[in-house]
């Protein structure tokens, strides 16, 4: 308990002095990382299938001119199947990473896949893209500040660990072989 309180006091003391993050640091981070703060949304539909073989067959049908919505309604095992596979509009961070990576790489009207996720194999069609607008700094300042505080704190703790010299004087706590 005493060590925990001491550690907490050390961290709090650091955060009140050197660990503070200035508004300039936040603004600089935002300016240097603008691509991380883009509000981009897409609308898509998908067909979820159990096997890669099935997914490849359905993709072949679509590429041959098959109707995506009808194929989704008749073949998809996902809950959006009856709605033609429509997933609506979504932004980054709302879908599983494998799905999101492919969906955001597709152009409007383009079909991609099959993509494997924990749910099965997906065929994806992007139906709409809404602009890549930068998120205003005011909306992301708190997250940037927290991230920068975390980075500073992590560096501070690493420095403390590197500078620490620990001696065990009580033989009951000595590591054998020393």
Coordinates of C-alpha atoms in Angstrom, one line a residue:
X1 CA 0.0 0.0 0.0
X2 CA 2.8 2.4 0.9
X3 CA 4.6 1.7 -2.4
X4 CA 1.4 2.2 -4.4
X5 CA 0.8 5.6 -2.6
X6 CA 4.4 6.6 -3.2
X7 CA 4.2 5.6 -6.9
X8 CA 0.9 7.5 -7.3
X9 CA 2.4 10.6 -5.6
X10 CA 5.5 10.4 -7.9
X11 CA 3.3 10.2 -11.0
X12 CA 1.0 13.1 -9.8
X13 CA 4.0 15.2 -9.0
X14 CA 5.5 14.6 -12.5
X15 CA 2.1 15.3 -14.2
X16 CA 1.9 18.6 -12.3
X17 CA 5.3 19.7 -13.5
X18 CA 7.1 18.3 -16.5
X19 CA 4.3 16.0 -17.6
X20 CA 1.9 18.9 -18.5
X21 CA 0.8 19.0 -22.1
X22 CA 0.6 22.5 -23.6
X23 CA -2.0 23.7 -26.1
X24 CA 0.9 24.2 -28.6
X25 CA 1.9 20.6 -28.2
X26 CA -1.6 19.5 -28.9
X27 CA -1.9 21.8 -32.0
X28 CA 1.5 20.6 -33.3
X29 CA 0.4 17.0 -32.9
X30 CA -2.8 17.7 -34.7
X31 CA -1.1 19.5 -37.6
X32 CA 1.6 16.8 -38.0
X33 CA -1.0 14.0 -37.9
X34 CA -4.0 15.4 -39.8
X35 CA -4.5 12.2 -41.7
X36 CA -5.5 10.5 -38.4
X37 CA -8.3 13.0 -37.9
X38 CA -10.4 12.6 -41.1
X39 CA -14.1 12.2 -40.8
X40 CA -14.9 9.8 -43.6
X41 CA -18.0 7.7 -43.9
X42 CA -19.1 5.1 -46.4
X43 CA -22.3 3.2 -47.1
X44 CA -21.9 -0.4 -48.0
X45 CA -23.7 -3.6 -48.4
X46 CA -22.2 -7.1 -48.0
X47 CA -22.9 -10.8 -48.5
X48 CA -21.7 -13.0 -45.6
X49 CA -21.0 -16.6 -46.4
X50 CA -19.6 -19.6 -44.5
X51 CA -16.8 -20.7 -46.9
X52 CA -14.3 -19.1 -49.1
X53 CA -15.5 -21.4 -51.9
X54 CA -19.0 -20.1 -51.6
X55 CA -17.8 -16.5 -51.5
X56 CA -15.7 -16.9 -54.6
X57 CA -18.7 -18.4 -56.4
X58 CA -21.0 -15.5 -55.4
X59 CA -18.3 -12.9 -56.3
X60 CA -18.0 -14.6 -59.8
X61 CA -21.8 -14.2 -60.2
X62 CA -21.7 -10.5 -59.3
X63 CA -18.8 -9.9 -61.6
X64 CA -20.8 -11.6 -64.4
X65 CA -23.6 -9.1 -63.8
X66 CA -25.6 -10.7 -61.0
X67 CA -27.7 -8.4 -58.8
X68 CA -25.9 -7.8 -55.5
X69 CA -29.1 -7.1 -53.5
X70 CA -30.8 -10.3 -54.8
X71 CA -27.8 -12.4 -54.1
X72 CA -27.4 -11.0 -50.6
X73 CA -31.1 -11.7 -49.9
X74 CA -30.8 -15.3 -51.2
X75 CA -27.3 -16.3 -50.1
X76 CA -26.1 -14.2 -47.2
X77 CA -26.1 -15.8 -43.7
X78 CA -25.8 -12.3 -42.1
X79 CA -28.7 -10.4 -40.5
X80 CA -28.5 -7.7 -43.3
X81 CA -29.2 -10.3 -46.0
X82 CA -33.0 -9.7 -46.3
X83 CA -32.3 -6.0 -46.7
X84 CA -30.0 -6.7 -49.7
X85 CA -27.0 -6.8 -47.5
X86 CA -27.3 -3.1 -46.6
X87 CA -25.1 -2.0 -43.7
X88 CA -26.0 1.7 -43.8
X89 CA -23.4 4.3 -43.3
X90 CA -20.4 3.9 -41.0
X91 CA -17.1 5.5 -40.2
X92 CA -13.7 4.1 -39.3
X93 CA -13.5 2.1 -36.2
X94 CA -17.0 0.8 -36.4
X95 CA -16.4 -2.5 -38.2
X96 CA -13.9 -5.3 -37.6
X97 CA -10.4 -4.3 -38.9
X98 CA -10.2 -6.7 -41.9
X99 CA -13.6 -5.6 -43.1
X100 CA -13.0 -1.9 -42.6
X101 CA -9.6 -2.0 -44.4
X102 CA -11.1 -3.5 -47.5
X103 CA -14.3 -1.4 -47.4
X104 CA -12.5 1.9 -47.1
X105 CA -10.1 1.0 -49.9
X106 CA -13.0 0.4 -52.4
X107 CA -14.3 3.2 -54.6
X108 CA -18.1 3.9 -54.9
X109 CA -19.7 1.1 -56.9
X110 CA -16.7 -1.2 -56.5
X111 CA -17.0 -4.8 -55.2
X112 CA -14.3 -6.4 -53.1
X113 CA -13.6 -9.7 -51.4
X114 CA -13.8 -12.3 -50.3
X115 CA -12.6 -11.0 -46.9
X116 CA -12.3 -13.4 -44.0
X117 CA -13.4 -12.2 -40.5
X118 CA -14.5 -14.1 -37.4
X119 CA -18.0 -14.1 -38.9
X120 CA -17.2 -15.8 -42.2
X121 CA -16.4 -14.5 -45.7
X122 CA -17.6 -11.2 -46.9
X123 CA -18.2 -9.8 -50.4
X124 CA -18.4 -6.0 -50.0
X125 CA -19.9 -3.3 -52.3
X126 CA -19.4 0.4 -51.4
X127 CA -22.6 2.3 -52.4
X128 CA -21.7 5.8 -51.2
X129 CA -18.8 7.8 -49.9
X130 CA -19.1 11.0 -47.9
X131 CA -16.2 13.5 -48.0
X132 CA -13.0 13.2 -46.3
X133 CA -13.4 16.2 -44.0
X134 CA -10.8 16.9 -41.3
X135 CA -12.3 16.7 -37.8
X136 CA -12.1 20.2 -36.1
X137 CA -9.2 20.3 -33.6
X138 CA -11.7 21.3 -30.8
X139 CA -13.4 17.9 -31.1
X140 CA -10.2 15.9 -30.8
X141 CA -8.2 18.1 -28.4
X142 CA -9.1 16.0 -25.3
X143 CA -8.1 12.7 -27.0
X144 CA -4.8 14.2 -28.3
X145 CA -4.0 15.6 -24.8
X146 CA -4.6 12.3 -23.1
X147 CA -2.5 10.5 -25.7
X148 CA 0.4 12.9 -25.3
X149 CA 0.2 12.7 -21.5
X150 CA 0.3 8.9 -21.8
X151 CA 3.4 9.1 -24.1
X152 CA 5.2 11.5 -21.6
X153 CA 4.3 9.3 -18.7
X154 CA 5.5 6.2 -20.4
X155 CA 8.8 7.8 -21.2
X156 CA 9.1 9.1 -17.6
X157 CA 8.5 5.7 -16.2
X158 CA 11.0 4.1 -18.5
X159 CA 13.6 6.7 -17.4
X160 CA 12.8 5.9 -13.8
X161 CA 13.2 2.2 -14.4
X162 CA 16.5 2.7 -16.2
X163 CA 17.9 4.9 -13.4
X164 CA 16.7 2.7 -10.6
X165 CA 19.3 0.9 -8.5
X166 CA 17.7 -1.8 -6.4
X167 CA 19.5 -3.5 -3.6
X168 CA 18.0 -6.3 -1.6
X169 CA 19.6 -6.3 1.8
X170 CA 17.3 -8.8 3.6
X171 CA 18.5 -12.3 2.7
X172 CA 14.9 -13.6 2.8
X173 CA 14.2 -11.7 -0.4
X174 CA 17.4 -12.4 -2.2
X175 CA 17.3 -14.1 -5.5
X176 CA 19.1 -17.5 -5.3
X177 CA 22.4 -17.7 -7.1
X178 CA 23.5 -14.2 -6.2

